[in-house]
PDB file of C-alpha atoms in Angstrom:
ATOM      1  CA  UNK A   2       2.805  -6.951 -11.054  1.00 92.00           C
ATOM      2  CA  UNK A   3       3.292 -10.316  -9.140  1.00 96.00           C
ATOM      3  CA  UNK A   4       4.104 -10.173  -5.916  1.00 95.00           C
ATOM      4  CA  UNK A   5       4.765 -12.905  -2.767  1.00 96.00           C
ATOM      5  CA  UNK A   6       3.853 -12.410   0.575  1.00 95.00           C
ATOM      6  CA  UNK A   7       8.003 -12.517   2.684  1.00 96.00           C
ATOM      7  CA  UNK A   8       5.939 -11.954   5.981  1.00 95.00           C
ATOM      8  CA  UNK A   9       2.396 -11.813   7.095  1.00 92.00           C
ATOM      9  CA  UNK A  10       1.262 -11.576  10.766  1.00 93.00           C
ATOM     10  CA  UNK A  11      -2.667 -11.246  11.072  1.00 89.00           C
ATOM     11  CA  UNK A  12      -3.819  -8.554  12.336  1.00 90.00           C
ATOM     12  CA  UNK A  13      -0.750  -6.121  12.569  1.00 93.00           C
ATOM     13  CA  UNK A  14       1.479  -6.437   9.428  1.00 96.00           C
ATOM     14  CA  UNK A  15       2.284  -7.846   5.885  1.00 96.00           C
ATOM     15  CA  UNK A  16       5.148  -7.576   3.976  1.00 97.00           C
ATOM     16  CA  UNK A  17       5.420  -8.009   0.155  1.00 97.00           C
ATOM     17  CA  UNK A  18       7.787  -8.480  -2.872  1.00 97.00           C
ATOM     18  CA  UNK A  19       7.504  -8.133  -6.333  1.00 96.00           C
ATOM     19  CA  UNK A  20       8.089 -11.620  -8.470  1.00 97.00           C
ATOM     20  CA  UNK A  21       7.638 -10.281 -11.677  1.00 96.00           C
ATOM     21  CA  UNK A  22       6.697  -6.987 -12.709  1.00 94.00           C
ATOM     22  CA  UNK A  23       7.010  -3.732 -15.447  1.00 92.00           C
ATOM     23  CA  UNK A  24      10.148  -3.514 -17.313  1.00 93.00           C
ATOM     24  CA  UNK A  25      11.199  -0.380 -15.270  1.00 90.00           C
ATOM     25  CA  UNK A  26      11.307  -1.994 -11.916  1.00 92.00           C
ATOM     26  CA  UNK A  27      14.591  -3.387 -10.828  1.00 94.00           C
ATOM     27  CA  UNK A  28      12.951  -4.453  -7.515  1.00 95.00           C
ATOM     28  CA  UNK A  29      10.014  -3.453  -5.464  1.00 95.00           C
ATOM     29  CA  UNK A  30       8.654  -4.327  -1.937  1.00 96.00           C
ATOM     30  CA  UNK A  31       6.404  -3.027   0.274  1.00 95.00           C
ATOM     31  CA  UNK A  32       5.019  -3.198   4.283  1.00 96.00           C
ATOM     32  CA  UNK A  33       1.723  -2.802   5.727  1.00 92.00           C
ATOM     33  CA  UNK A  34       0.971  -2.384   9.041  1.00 95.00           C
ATOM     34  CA  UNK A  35      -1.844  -1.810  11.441  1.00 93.00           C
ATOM     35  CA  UNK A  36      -2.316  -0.796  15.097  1.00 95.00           C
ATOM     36  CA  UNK A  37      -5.071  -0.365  17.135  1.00 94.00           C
ATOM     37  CA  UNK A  38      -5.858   3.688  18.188  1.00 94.00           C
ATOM     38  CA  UNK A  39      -7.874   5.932  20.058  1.00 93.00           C
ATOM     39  CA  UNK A  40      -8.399   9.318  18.194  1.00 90.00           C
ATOM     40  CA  UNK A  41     -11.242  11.791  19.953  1.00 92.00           C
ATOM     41  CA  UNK A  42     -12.887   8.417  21.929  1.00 92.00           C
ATOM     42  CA  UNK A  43     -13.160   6.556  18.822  1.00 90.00           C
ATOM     43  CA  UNK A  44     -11.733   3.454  18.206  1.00 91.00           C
ATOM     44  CA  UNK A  45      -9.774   2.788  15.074  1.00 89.00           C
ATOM     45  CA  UNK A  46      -6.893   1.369  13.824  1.00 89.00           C
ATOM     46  CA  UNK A  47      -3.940   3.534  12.378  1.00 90.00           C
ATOM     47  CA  UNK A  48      -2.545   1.979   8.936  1.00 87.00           C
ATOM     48  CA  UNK A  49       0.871   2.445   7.760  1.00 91.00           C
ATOM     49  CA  UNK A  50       2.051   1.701   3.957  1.00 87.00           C
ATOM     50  CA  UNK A  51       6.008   1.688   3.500  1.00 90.00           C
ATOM     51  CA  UNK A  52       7.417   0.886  -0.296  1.00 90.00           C
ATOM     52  CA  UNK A  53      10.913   0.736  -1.337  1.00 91.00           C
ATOM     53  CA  UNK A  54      11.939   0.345  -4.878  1.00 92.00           C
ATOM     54  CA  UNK A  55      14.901   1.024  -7.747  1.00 94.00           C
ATOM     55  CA  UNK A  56      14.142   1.468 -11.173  1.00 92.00           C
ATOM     56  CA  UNK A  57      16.090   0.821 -14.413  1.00 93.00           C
ATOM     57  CA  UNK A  58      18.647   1.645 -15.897  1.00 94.00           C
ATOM     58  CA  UNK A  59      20.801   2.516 -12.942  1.00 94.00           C
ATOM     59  CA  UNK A  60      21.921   5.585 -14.360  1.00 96.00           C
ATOM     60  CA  UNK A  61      17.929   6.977 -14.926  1.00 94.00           C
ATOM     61  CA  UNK A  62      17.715   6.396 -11.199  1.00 95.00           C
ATOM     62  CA  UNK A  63      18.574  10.264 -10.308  1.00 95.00           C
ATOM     63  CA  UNK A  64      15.718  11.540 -12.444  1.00 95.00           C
ATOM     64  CA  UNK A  65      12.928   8.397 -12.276  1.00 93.00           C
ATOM     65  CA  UNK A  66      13.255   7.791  -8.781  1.00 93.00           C
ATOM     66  CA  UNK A  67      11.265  11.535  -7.352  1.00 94.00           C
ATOM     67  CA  UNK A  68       9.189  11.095 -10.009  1.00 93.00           C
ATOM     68  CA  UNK A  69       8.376   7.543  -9.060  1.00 88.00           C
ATOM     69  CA  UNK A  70       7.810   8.959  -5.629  1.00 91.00           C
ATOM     70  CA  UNK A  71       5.521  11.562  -6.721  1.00 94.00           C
ATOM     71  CA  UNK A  72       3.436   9.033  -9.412  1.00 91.00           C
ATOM     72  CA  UNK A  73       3.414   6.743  -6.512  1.00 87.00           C
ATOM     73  CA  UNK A  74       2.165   8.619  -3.540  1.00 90.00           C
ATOM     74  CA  UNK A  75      -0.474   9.961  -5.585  1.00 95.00           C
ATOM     75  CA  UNK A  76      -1.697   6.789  -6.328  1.00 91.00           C
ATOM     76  CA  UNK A  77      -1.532   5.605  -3.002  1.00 87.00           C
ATOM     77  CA  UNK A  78      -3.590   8.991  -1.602  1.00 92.00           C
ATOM     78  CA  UNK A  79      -6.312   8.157  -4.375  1.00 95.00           C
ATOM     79  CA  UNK A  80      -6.503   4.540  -2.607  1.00 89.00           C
ATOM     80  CA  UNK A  81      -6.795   5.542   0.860  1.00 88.00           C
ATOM     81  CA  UNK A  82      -9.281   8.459  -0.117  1.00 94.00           C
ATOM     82  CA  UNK A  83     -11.609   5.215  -1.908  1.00 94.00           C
ATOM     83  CA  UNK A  84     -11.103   4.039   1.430  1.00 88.00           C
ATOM     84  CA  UNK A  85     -12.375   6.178   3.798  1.00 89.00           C
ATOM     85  CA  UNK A  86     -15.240   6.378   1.488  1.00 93.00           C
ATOM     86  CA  UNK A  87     -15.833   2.688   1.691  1.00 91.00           C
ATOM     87  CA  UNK A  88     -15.409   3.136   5.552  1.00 87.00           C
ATOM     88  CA  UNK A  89     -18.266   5.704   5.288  1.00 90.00           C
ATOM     89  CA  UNK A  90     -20.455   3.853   3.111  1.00 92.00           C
ATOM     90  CA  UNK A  91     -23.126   2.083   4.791  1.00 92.00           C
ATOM     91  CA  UNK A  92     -23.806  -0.312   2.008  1.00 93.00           C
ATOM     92  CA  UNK A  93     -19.858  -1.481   2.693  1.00 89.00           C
ATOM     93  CA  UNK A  94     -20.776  -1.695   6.547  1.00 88.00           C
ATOM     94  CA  UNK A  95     -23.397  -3.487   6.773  1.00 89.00           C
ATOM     95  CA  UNK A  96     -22.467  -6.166   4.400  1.00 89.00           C
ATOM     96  CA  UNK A  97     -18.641  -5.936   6.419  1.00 85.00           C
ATOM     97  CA  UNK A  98     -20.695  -7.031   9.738  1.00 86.00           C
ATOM     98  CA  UNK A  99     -22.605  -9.485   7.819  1.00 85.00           C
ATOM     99  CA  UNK A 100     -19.309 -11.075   6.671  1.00 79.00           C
ATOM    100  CA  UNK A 101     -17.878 -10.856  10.206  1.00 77.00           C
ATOM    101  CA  UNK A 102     -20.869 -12.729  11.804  1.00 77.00           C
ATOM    102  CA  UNK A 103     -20.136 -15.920   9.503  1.00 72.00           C
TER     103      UNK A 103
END
């Protein structure tokens, strides 16, 4: 998929929308965004991921569409369980800091 940035607002929020992408997709689009919070004294920041899409033919839409939904939010939990495991990693941390110092 191809997609262009329609909004992007450093640190708290991105928006996206496909340019060219599989057959099946009449459109896609999605929205990140990302605000700082406080969870059991730790600082953190909570992330949000919203995608909208139609697939085609119009008239699959009924059947393609929850399974779309289903395909796509287990993707999506697979990529925010890599992650938290990157979050954990302290290989990924300490070269994170030593990117931030630069």
């Amino acid at each position: 998929m191809i997609s262009r940035y329609v909004s992007f607002r450093p640190p708290t929020s991105v928006g996206m929308a496909m340019e060219k992408g599989p057959w099946f997709f009449e459109s896609f689009g999605g929205g990140w965004r990302f605000t700082p919070q406080e969870r059991d004294g730790q600082q953190g920041t909570l992330a949000r991921w919203k995608y909208t899409y139609a697939v085609r033919p119009a008239w699959l839409r009924p059947l393609a569409e929850p399974i779309g939904q289903w395909l796509l939010g287990r993707e999506i939990r697979r990529r925010i369980a890599a992650f938290a495991r990157a979050c954990a990693d302290p290989v990924v941390l300490a070269a994170a800091r030593e990117g931030a110092d630069r």
